[in-house]
Amino acid sequence: KTREDVEKTGKRLLEQLSGWINNKQKVGIGISSRIEEPFQLKEGCEQISRLLKATGRLYDQSFLIHSEDNKILELISQFPDRKFLEHFAERILGPVIQYDKKNHGDLLDTLGILISHHFQLKEAAEASYIHYNTIRYRMARLKDLGINAEPGRGLAELVLAYDIYIWLQATSDNN
């Protein structure tokens, strides 16, 4: 089967599952890289399981993902030095992580929503059902905490740090 055929089947399955549960819960379906040999099945299942855990936090609603479309997370998963990844994410996101812990906040979730919607505040507010002024306030708080969402290297590092953080959370021993 072609990738398109597999994705069509996945989308139909996603629609059915969402309908069965009346869209009351988020459903994630993952498609791994192509499996050529039976011995690769375990690796493919593990790959997509990690990817679903990590990307599940990135979606507001039910979703279908393909490992081929998540190259950054795939790259992060191959990086052998977990401590380095933790340090990188902490260096960029540390103040936000600490703020959320101290205030029982959700600025990191808001950051994920903003990243998903290219920092378009109105679009992010509509997609997440958060009032526009709330999104504006949270964006201001993120800036106060040192988050650089301006186009350029700073933004690239921010998105990478966020993806690393999500990956680390999804693959920690506590999950």
Short mmCIF file of N, CA and C in Angstrom, two decimals:
data_model
loop_
_atom_site.label_atom_id
_atom_site.label_comp_id
_atom_site.label_asym_id
_atom_site.label_seq_id
_atom_site.Cartn_x
_atom_site.Cartn_y
_atom_site.Cartn_z
N LYS A 1 0.83 -1.19 0.00
CA LYS A 1 0.00 0.00 0.00
C LYS A 1 0.87 1.25 0.00
N THR A 2 0.33 2.29 -0.56
CA THR A 2 1.04 3.56 -0.56
C THR A 2 0.80 4.28 0.77
N ARG A 3 1.61 5.28 1.01
CA ARG A 3 1.43 6.08 2.23
C ARG A 3 0.05 6.70 2.25
N GLU A 4 -0.42 7.18 1.11
CA GLU A 4 -1.74 7.80 1.03
C GLU A 4 -2.83 6.82 1.41
N ASP A 5 -2.72 5.56 0.95
CA ASP A 5 -3.70 4.53 1.28
C ASP A 5 -3.73 4.27 2.78
N VAL A 6 -2.55 4.18 3.37
CA VAL A 6 -2.45 3.93 4.81
C VAL A 6 -3.05 5.11 5.59
N GLU A 7 -2.76 6.33 5.15
CA GLU A 7 -3.30 7.50 5.84
C GLU A 7 -4.81 7.59 5.69
N LYS A 8 -5.36 7.25 4.52
CA LYS A 8 -6.81 7.24 4.34
C LYS A 8 -7.45 6.25 5.30
N THR A 9 -6.88 5.07 5.40
CA THR A 9 -7.40 4.06 6.32
C THR A 9 -7.32 4.57 7.76
N GLY A 10 -6.19 5.18 8.11
CA GLY A 10 -6.03 5.73 9.46
C GLY A 10 -7.04 6.82 9.75
N LYS A 11 -7.30 7.69 8.79
CA LYS A 11 -8.28 8.77 9.00
C LYS A 11 -9.69 8.21 9.17
N ARG A 12 -10.03 7.18 8.37
CA ARG A 12 -11.35 6.56 8.53
C ARG A 12 -11.49 5.92 9.90
N LEU A 13 -10.43 5.24 10.34
CA LEU A 13 -10.43 4.62 11.66
C LEU A 13 -10.55 5.68 12.74
N LEU A 14 -9.84 6.77 12.60
CA LEU A 14 -9.89 7.87 13.57
C LEU A 14 -11.31 8.44 13.66
N GLU A 15 -11.95 8.64 12.51
CA GLU A 15 -13.32 9.15 12.50
C GLU A 15 -14.27 8.18 13.20
N GLN A 16 -14.10 6.88 12.94
CA GLN A 16 -14.95 5.87 13.58
C GLN A 16 -14.75 5.86 15.09
N LEU A 17 -13.50 5.83 15.51
CA LEU A 17 -13.22 5.81 16.94
C LEU A 17 -13.74 7.06 17.63
N SER A 18 -13.53 8.20 17.01
CA SER A 18 -14.01 9.46 17.58
C SER A 18 -15.54 9.45 17.69
N GLY A 19 -16.19 8.91 16.69
CA GLY A 19 -17.65 8.81 16.72
C GLY A 19 -18.13 7.88 17.81
N TRP A 20 -17.46 6.77 17.98
CA TRP A 20 -17.87 5.80 19.01
C TRP A 20 -17.77 6.38 20.41
N ILE A 21 -16.80 7.24 20.62
CA ILE A 21 -16.65 7.83 21.96
C ILE A 21 -17.24 9.23 22.02
N ASN A 22 -18.01 9.58 20.99
CA ASN A 22 -18.69 10.88 20.91
C ASN A 22 -17.74 12.05 21.10
N ASN A 23 -16.52 11.91 20.61
CA ASN A 23 -15.52 12.98 20.68
C ASN A 23 -15.29 13.47 22.11
N LYS A 24 -15.54 12.61 23.09
CA LYS A 24 -15.36 13.01 24.49
C LYS A 24 -13.91 12.86 24.95
N GLN A 25 -13.14 12.11 24.21
CA GLN A 25 -11.72 11.95 24.52
C GLN A 25 -10.91 12.09 23.26
N LYS A 26 -9.68 12.50 23.44
CA LYS A 26 -8.76 12.65 22.32
C LYS A 26 -8.23 11.26 21.96
N VAL A 27 -8.21 10.96 20.66
CA VAL A 27 -7.69 9.70 20.15
C VAL A 27 -6.49 10.01 19.27
N GLY A 28 -5.43 9.23 19.43
CA GLY A 28 -4.26 9.39 18.59
C GLY A 28 -3.96 8.09 17.86
N ILE A 29 -3.74 8.19 16.58
CA ILE A 29 -3.36 7.04 15.76
C ILE A 29 -2.01 7.36 15.14
N GLY A 30 -1.08 6.45 15.27
CA GLY A 30 0.25 6.65 14.74
C GLY A 30 0.60 5.65 13.66
N ILE A 31 1.30 6.11 12.66
CA ILE A 31 1.78 5.27 11.56
C ILE A 31 3.29 5.29 11.62
N SER A 32 3.89 4.12 11.79
CA SER A 32 5.34 4.04 11.90
C SER A 32 5.99 4.05 10.51
N SER A 33 7.30 4.05 10.51
CA SER A 33 8.04 3.88 9.26
C SER A 33 7.68 2.51 8.69
N ARG A 34 7.93 2.34 7.43
CA ARG A 34 7.59 1.08 6.76
C ARG A 34 8.35 -0.09 7.41
N ILE A 35 7.63 -1.15 7.66
CA ILE A 35 8.19 -2.37 8.23
C ILE A 35 8.40 -3.37 7.09
N GLU A 36 9.64 -3.73 6.84
CA GLU A 36 9.95 -4.64 5.74
C GLU A 36 10.01 -6.10 6.19
N GLU A 37 10.43 -6.32 7.43
CA GLU A 37 10.63 -7.68 7.94
C GLU A 37 9.90 -7.83 9.27
N PRO A 38 9.42 -9.05 9.57
CA PRO A 38 8.70 -9.26 10.84
C PRO A 38 9.49 -8.86 12.08
N PHE A 39 10.81 -9.05 12.07
CA PHE A 39 11.61 -8.71 13.25
C PHE A 39 11.64 -7.21 13.51
N GLN A 40 11.23 -6.38 12.54
CA GLN A 40 11.20 -4.93 12.71
C GLN A 40 9.91 -4.45 13.38
N LEU A 41 8.95 -5.36 13.55
CA LEU A 41 7.65 -4.98 14.09
C LEU A 41 7.76 -4.38 15.49
N LYS A 42 8.54 -5.00 16.35
CA LYS A 42 8.69 -4.50 17.72
C LYS A 42 9.27 -3.08 17.70
N GLU A 43 10.29 -2.88 16.90
CA GLU A 43 10.92 -1.56 16.79
C GLU A 43 9.93 -0.52 16.29
N GLY A 44 9.13 -0.89 15.29
CA GLY A 44 8.12 0.03 14.75
C GLY A 44 7.07 0.39 15.79
N CYS A 45 6.63 -0.61 16.56
CA CYS A 45 5.65 -0.36 17.62
C CYS A 45 6.22 0.55 18.70
N GLU A 46 7.46 0.31 19.08
CA GLU A 46 8.11 1.15 20.10
C GLU A 46 8.27 2.58 19.58
N GLN A 47 8.67 2.71 18.31
CA GLN A 47 8.86 4.02 17.70
C GLN A 47 7.57 4.82 17.74
N ILE A 48 6.48 4.21 17.31
CA ILE A 48 5.23 4.96 17.23
C ILE A 48 4.64 5.17 18.62
N SER A 49 4.88 4.26 19.54
CA SER A 49 4.40 4.45 20.92
C SER A 49 5.05 5.68 21.54
N ARG A 50 6.38 5.82 21.38
CA ARG A 50 7.08 7.00 21.90
C ARG A 50 6.57 8.27 21.22
N LEU A 51 6.38 8.19 19.93
CA LEU A 51 5.92 9.35 19.17
C LEU A 51 4.51 9.76 19.59
N LEU A 52 3.62 8.79 19.80
CA LEU A 52 2.26 9.11 20.24
C LEU A 52 2.28 9.76 21.62
N LYS A 53 3.11 9.24 22.51
CA LYS A 53 3.21 9.84 23.85
C LYS A 53 3.68 11.29 23.75
N ALA A 54 4.69 11.50 22.95
CA ALA A 54 5.26 12.85 22.83
C ALA A 54 4.32 13.80 22.11
N THR A 55 3.77 13.38 20.99
CA THR A 55 2.97 14.31 20.20
C THR A 55 1.56 14.46 20.73
N GLY A 56 1.11 13.55 21.54
CA GLY A 56 -0.23 13.68 22.11
C GLY A 56 -0.41 14.98 22.84
N ARG A 57 0.65 15.48 23.43
CA ARG A 57 0.59 16.77 24.14
C ARG A 57 0.50 17.95 23.19
N LEU A 58 0.81 17.71 21.93
CA LEU A 58 0.85 18.81 20.97
C LEU A 58 -0.50 19.05 20.29
N TYR A 59 -1.44 18.12 20.45
CA TYR A 59 -2.72 18.21 19.76
C TYR A 59 -3.85 18.49 20.73
N ASP A 60 -4.75 19.37 20.34
CA ASP A 60 -5.92 19.68 21.15
C ASP A 60 -7.03 18.66 20.94
N GLN A 61 -7.07 18.07 19.75
CA GLN A 61 -8.14 17.14 19.39
C GLN A 61 -7.53 15.84 18.91
N SER A 62 -8.39 14.89 18.54
CA SER A 62 -7.91 13.61 18.01
C SER A 62 -7.00 13.87 16.82
N PHE A 63 -6.06 12.95 16.61
CA PHE A 63 -5.05 13.21 15.60
C PHE A 63 -4.51 11.92 14.98
N LEU A 64 -3.95 12.07 13.80
CA LEU A 64 -3.26 11.01 13.08
C LEU A 64 -1.87 11.53 12.79
N ILE A 65 -0.86 10.75 13.17
CA ILE A 65 0.52 11.18 12.91
C ILE A 65 1.26 10.09 12.16
N HIS A 66 2.25 10.51 11.44
CA HIS A 66 3.12 9.60 10.70
C HIS A 66 4.54 9.90 11.14
N SER A 67 5.28 8.86 11.43
CA SER A 67 6.65 9.07 11.91
C SER A 67 7.48 9.87 10.91
N GLU A 68 7.16 9.76 9.65
CA GLU A 68 7.91 10.49 8.63
C GLU A 68 7.69 12.01 8.71
N ASP A 69 6.59 12.42 9.36
CA ASP A 69 6.28 13.84 9.48
C ASP A 69 6.81 14.45 10.77
N ASN A 70 7.50 13.68 11.55
CA ASN A 70 7.98 14.14 12.85
C ASN A 70 9.48 13.91 12.97
N LYS A 71 10.19 14.45 12.01
CA LYS A 71 11.64 14.23 11.93
C LYS A 71 12.39 14.79 13.14
N ILE A 72 11.93 15.92 13.68
CA ILE A 72 12.61 16.50 14.84
C ILE A 72 12.54 15.54 16.02
N LEU A 73 11.34 15.01 16.29
CA LEU A 73 11.21 14.07 17.41
C LEU A 73 12.00 12.79 17.14
N GLU A 74 12.03 12.37 15.90
CA GLU A 74 12.83 11.20 15.54
C GLU A 74 14.32 11.47 15.79
N LEU A 75 14.76 12.66 15.41
CA LEU A 75 16.15 13.06 15.64
C LEU A 75 16.45 13.10 17.14
N ILE A 76 15.56 13.71 17.91
CA ILE A 76 15.75 13.79 19.36
C ILE A 76 15.84 12.39 19.96
N SER A 77 15.01 11.48 19.47
CA SER A 77 15.00 10.12 20.03
C SER A 77 16.31 9.38 19.80
N GLN A 78 17.06 9.81 18.80
CA GLN A 78 18.32 9.14 18.49
C GLN A 78 19.51 9.74 19.23
N PHE A 79 19.27 10.84 19.92
CA PHE A 79 20.36 11.51 20.62
C PHE A 79 20.68 10.73 21.89
N PRO A 80 21.90 10.26 22.06
CA PRO A 80 22.21 9.35 23.17
C PRO A 80 22.36 10.02 24.54
N ASP A 81 22.63 11.30 24.58
CA ASP A 81 22.95 11.96 25.84
C ASP A 81 21.72 12.68 26.41
N ARG A 82 20.94 11.96 27.19
CA ARG A 82 19.71 12.50 27.78
C ARG A 82 19.99 13.72 28.65
N LYS A 83 21.09 13.68 29.40
CA LYS A 83 21.44 14.80 30.28
C LYS A 83 21.66 16.08 29.47
N PHE A 84 22.30 15.96 28.32
CA PHE A 84 22.52 17.13 27.46
C PHE A 84 21.18 17.69 27.00
N LEU A 85 20.26 16.80 26.59
CA LEU A 85 18.94 17.25 26.16
C LEU A 85 18.21 17.96 27.30
N GLU A 86 18.29 17.39 28.50
CA GLU A 86 17.65 18.01 29.66
C GLU A 86 18.22 19.40 29.91
N HIS A 87 19.55 19.51 29.83
CA HIS A 87 20.21 20.80 30.05
C HIS A 87 19.78 21.82 28.99
N PHE A 88 19.72 21.39 27.74
CA PHE A 88 19.33 22.29 26.65
C PHE A 88 17.91 22.82 26.88
N ALA A 89 16.97 21.92 27.17
CA ALA A 89 15.59 22.33 27.39
C ALA A 89 15.48 23.23 28.62
N GLU A 90 16.18 22.88 29.68
CA GLU A 90 16.15 23.66 30.92
C GLU A 90 16.70 25.06 30.71
N ARG A 91 17.77 25.17 29.93
CA ARG A 91 18.40 26.47 29.69
C ARG A 91 17.43 27.44 29.02
N ILE A 92 16.60 26.93 28.14
CA ILE A 92 15.68 27.81 27.41
C ILE A 92 14.32 27.90 28.09
N LEU A 93 13.82 26.79 28.61
CA LEU A 93 12.46 26.76 29.16
C LEU A 93 12.42 26.80 30.68
N GLY A 94 13.59 26.77 31.32
CA GLY A 94 13.65 26.69 32.78
C GLY A 94 12.76 27.67 33.52
N PRO A 95 12.82 28.95 33.20
CA PRO A 95 11.95 29.91 33.92
C PRO A 95 10.46 29.61 33.77
N VAL A 96 10.06 29.12 32.61
CA VAL A 96 8.65 28.79 32.39
C VAL A 96 8.28 27.54 33.19
N ILE A 97 9.15 26.56 33.17
CA ILE A 97 8.91 25.32 33.94
C ILE A 97 8.76 25.66 35.42
N GLN A 98 9.67 26.47 35.92
CA GLN A 98 9.62 26.86 37.34
C GLN A 98 8.37 27.68 37.65
N TYR A 99 8.02 28.59 36.76
CA TYR A 99 6.81 29.39 36.95
C TYR A 99 5.58 28.49 37.04
N ASP A 100 5.47 27.53 36.11
CA ASP A 100 4.32 26.63 36.12
C ASP A 100 4.26 25.80 37.40
N LYS A 101 5.41 25.32 37.86
CA LYS A 101 5.44 24.53 39.09
C LYS A 101 5.02 25.37 40.29
N LYS A 102 5.57 26.55 40.38
CA LYS A 102 5.30 27.42 41.52
C LYS A 102 3.85 27.90 41.56
N ASN A 103 3.29 28.19 40.39
CA ASN A 103 1.96 28.78 40.30
C ASN A 103 0.87 27.82 39.82
N HIS A 104 1.23 26.55 39.69
CA HIS A 104 0.29 25.56 39.14
C HIS A 104 -0.28 26.07 37.82
N GLY A 105 0.62 26.61 37.02
CA GLY A 105 0.22 27.24 35.76
C GLY A 105 0.26 26.29 34.58
N ASP A 106 -0.06 26.84 33.44
CA ASP A 106 -0.04 26.07 32.21
C ASP A 106 0.57 26.86 31.06
N LEU A 107 1.60 27.62 31.40
CA LEU A 107 2.28 28.40 30.36
C LEU A 107 2.97 27.50 29.34
N LEU A 108 3.50 26.35 29.77
CA LEU A 108 4.12 25.43 28.80
C LEU A 108 3.10 24.90 27.82
N ASP A 109 1.90 24.57 28.31
CA ASP A 109 0.84 24.12 27.40
C ASP A 109 0.47 25.24 26.44
N THR A 110 0.38 26.45 26.96
CA THR A 110 0.08 27.59 26.10
C THR A 110 1.19 27.78 25.06
N LEU A 111 2.43 27.62 25.48
CA LEU A 111 3.54 27.73 24.53
C LEU A 111 3.40 26.70 23.42
N GLY A 112 3.03 25.48 23.77
CA GLY A 112 2.81 24.44 22.76
C GLY A 112 1.71 24.81 21.78
N ILE A 113 0.64 25.37 22.30
CA ILE A 113 -0.46 25.81 21.44
C ILE A 113 0.02 26.92 20.51
N LEU A 114 0.76 27.87 21.07
CA LEU A 114 1.27 28.97 20.25
C LEU A 114 2.22 28.47 19.17
N ILE A 115 3.08 27.54 19.52
CA ILE A 115 4.00 26.97 18.52
C ILE A 115 3.20 26.29 17.42
N SER A 116 2.20 25.51 17.80
CA SER A 116 1.38 24.79 16.82
C SER A 116 0.66 25.74 15.86
N HIS A 117 0.41 26.95 16.32
CA HIS A 117 -0.33 27.91 15.50
C HIS A 117 0.54 29.09 15.08
N HIS A 118 1.86 28.84 15.01
CA HIS A 118 2.82 29.81 14.48
C HIS A 118 2.75 31.17 15.19
N PHE A 119 2.44 31.13 16.48
CA PHE A 119 2.35 32.33 17.31
C PHE A 119 1.30 33.32 16.80
N GLN A 120 0.33 32.80 16.07
CA GLN A 120 -0.82 33.61 15.66
C GLN A 120 -1.82 33.56 16.82
N LEU A 121 -1.89 34.62 17.60
CA LEU A 121 -2.66 34.61 18.84
C LEU A 121 -4.14 34.32 18.62
N LYS A 122 -4.73 34.95 17.63
CA LYS A 122 -6.16 34.75 17.37
C LYS A 122 -6.43 33.30 16.98
N GLU A 123 -5.62 32.76 16.10
CA GLU A 123 -5.78 31.38 15.66
C GLU A 123 -5.59 30.42 16.84
N ALA A 124 -4.58 30.67 17.66
CA ALA A 124 -4.31 29.82 18.83
C ALA A 124 -5.48 29.88 19.82
N ALA A 125 -6.02 31.07 20.03
CA ALA A 125 -7.15 31.22 20.95
C ALA A 125 -8.37 30.45 20.45
N GLU A 126 -8.67 30.59 19.18
CA GLU A 126 -9.83 29.90 18.61
C GLU A 126 -9.66 28.39 18.66
N ALA A 127 -8.50 27.91 18.31
CA ALA A 127 -8.25 26.47 18.27
C ALA A 127 -8.27 25.83 19.65
N SER A 128 -7.87 26.59 20.66
CA SER A 128 -7.77 26.02 22.01
C SER A 128 -8.93 26.40 22.91
N TYR A 129 -9.88 27.18 22.38
CA TYR A 129 -11.04 27.64 23.15
C TYR A 129 -10.62 28.43 24.39
N ILE A 130 -9.52 29.16 24.25
CA ILE A 130 -9.05 30.05 25.30
C ILE A 130 -9.32 31.47 24.81
N HIS A 131 -9.83 32.31 25.68
CA HIS A 131 -10.15 33.68 25.28
C HIS A 131 -8.90 34.38 24.73
N TYR A 132 -9.10 35.18 23.72
CA TYR A 132 -8.00 35.88 23.06
C TYR A 132 -7.17 36.69 24.06
N ASN A 133 -7.82 37.42 24.96
CA ASN A 133 -7.09 38.23 25.93
C ASN A 133 -6.27 37.37 26.88
N THR A 134 -6.76 36.18 27.18
CA THR A 134 -6.00 35.24 28.02
C THR A 134 -4.73 34.81 27.30
N ILE A 135 -4.86 34.49 26.01
CA ILE A 135 -3.68 34.12 25.21
C ILE A 135 -2.69 35.29 25.17
N ARG A 136 -3.19 36.50 24.97
CA ARG A 136 -2.32 37.68 24.94
C ARG A 136 -1.59 37.83 26.28
N TYR A 137 -2.31 37.67 27.37
CA TYR A 137 -1.70 37.79 28.70
C TYR A 137 -0.62 36.72 28.88
N ARG A 138 -0.93 35.49 28.50
CA ARG A 138 0.04 34.40 28.66
C ARG A 138 1.27 34.62 27.79
N MET A 139 1.06 35.14 26.59
CA MET A 139 2.20 35.45 25.72
C MET A 139 3.08 36.51 26.37
N ALA A 140 2.47 37.50 26.99
CA ALA A 140 3.24 38.54 27.69
C ALA A 140 4.01 37.94 28.86
N ARG A 141 3.40 37.02 29.59
CA ARG A 141 4.09 36.35 30.70
C ARG A 141 5.28 35.55 30.16
N LEU A 142 5.08 34.85 29.05
CA LEU A 142 6.18 34.08 28.44
C LEU A 142 7.33 35.01 28.08
N LYS A 143 7.02 36.17 27.51
CA LYS A 143 8.07 37.13 27.17
C LYS A 143 8.77 37.63 28.42
N ASP A 144 7.99 37.90 29.48
CA ASP A 144 8.59 38.33 30.76
C ASP A 144 9.55 37.28 31.31
N LEU A 145 9.27 36.02 31.00
CA LEU A 145 10.11 34.92 31.49
C LEU A 145 11.27 34.61 30.53
N GLY A 146 11.45 35.46 29.52
CA GLY A 146 12.60 35.34 28.64
C GLY A 146 12.38 34.53 27.38
N ILE A 147 11.13 34.21 27.08
CA ILE A 147 10.84 33.44 25.86
C ILE A 147 10.89 34.36 24.65
N ASN A 148 11.73 34.00 23.69
CA ASN A 148 11.91 34.78 22.47
C ASN A 148 11.15 34.11 21.33
N ALA A 149 10.03 34.70 20.93
CA ALA A 149 9.22 34.13 19.85
C ALA A 149 9.38 34.90 18.56
N GLU A 150 10.41 35.73 18.48
CA GLU A 150 10.66 36.48 17.25
C GLU A 150 11.30 35.55 16.21
N PRO A 151 10.95 35.72 14.94
CA PRO A 151 11.55 34.87 13.90
C PRO A 151 13.08 34.92 13.95
N GLY A 152 13.67 33.79 13.70
CA GLY A 152 15.13 33.69 13.69
C GLY A 152 15.61 32.52 14.53
N ARG A 153 16.90 32.54 14.84
CA ARG A 153 17.52 31.45 15.59
C ARG A 153 16.90 31.23 16.96
N GLY A 154 16.55 32.33 17.63
CA GLY A 154 15.94 32.21 18.95
C GLY A 154 14.64 31.41 18.91
N LEU A 155 13.84 31.66 17.89
CA LEU A 155 12.59 30.92 17.74
C LEU A 155 12.87 29.45 17.42
N ALA A 156 13.85 29.21 16.56
CA ALA A 156 14.20 27.82 16.22
C ALA A 156 14.66 27.07 17.48
N GLU A 157 15.47 27.72 18.30
CA GLU A 157 15.93 27.09 19.53
C GLU A 157 14.78 26.87 20.50
N LEU A 158 13.85 27.80 20.55
CA LEU A 158 12.68 27.66 21.42
C LEU A 158 11.84 26.45 21.02
N VAL A 159 11.55 26.33 19.75
CA VAL A 159 10.75 25.20 19.27
C VAL A 159 11.49 23.89 19.52
N LEU A 160 12.79 23.87 19.26
CA LEU A 160 13.58 22.67 19.53
C LEU A 160 13.56 22.33 21.02
N ALA A 161 13.75 23.32 21.87
CA ALA A 161 13.73 23.09 23.32
C ALA A 161 12.37 22.55 23.76
N TYR A 162 11.30 23.11 23.20
CA TYR A 162 9.97 22.63 23.56
C TYR A 162 9.78 21.18 23.12
N ASP A 163 10.19 20.86 21.89
CA ASP A 163 10.07 19.47 21.41
C ASP A 163 10.91 18.53 22.26
N ILE A 164 12.10 18.96 22.65
CA ILE A 164 12.95 18.14 23.52
C ILE A 164 12.25 17.93 24.86
N TYR A 165 11.72 18.99 25.42
CA TYR A 165 11.03 18.89 26.71
C TYR A 165 9.86 17.89 26.61
N ILE A 166 9.06 18.01 25.57
CA ILE A 166 7.92 17.11 25.38
C ILE A 166 8.42 15.67 25.25
N TRP A 167 9.47 15.47 24.48
CA TRP A 167 10.04 14.14 24.29
C TRP A 167 10.54 13.58 25.63
N LEU A 168 11.25 14.39 26.37
CA LEU A 168 11.77 13.94 27.67
C LEU A 168 10.63 13.57 28.62
N GLN A 169 9.57 14.36 28.63
CA GLN A 169 8.42 14.05 29.48
C GLN A 169 7.77 12.74 29.06
N ALA A 170 7.63 12.54 27.76
CA ALA A 170 6.96 11.34 27.25
C ALA A 170 7.78 10.08 27.47
N THR A 171 9.08 10.22 27.54
CA THR A 171 9.94 9.04 27.64
C THR A 171 10.58 8.89 29.02
N SER A 172 10.14 9.70 29.98
CA SER A 172 10.71 9.58 31.31
C SER A 172 10.25 8.28 31.96
N ASP A 173 10.96 7.85 32.96
CA ASP A 173 10.62 6.61 33.66
C ASP A 173 9.28 6.71 34.37
N ASN A 174 8.79 7.92 34.59
CA ASN A 174 7.51 8.13 35.28
C ASN A 174 6.32 7.95 34.37
N ASN A 175 6.54 7.83 33.04
CA ASN A 175 5.42 7.70 32.10
C ASN A 175 5.28 6.29 31.63
#
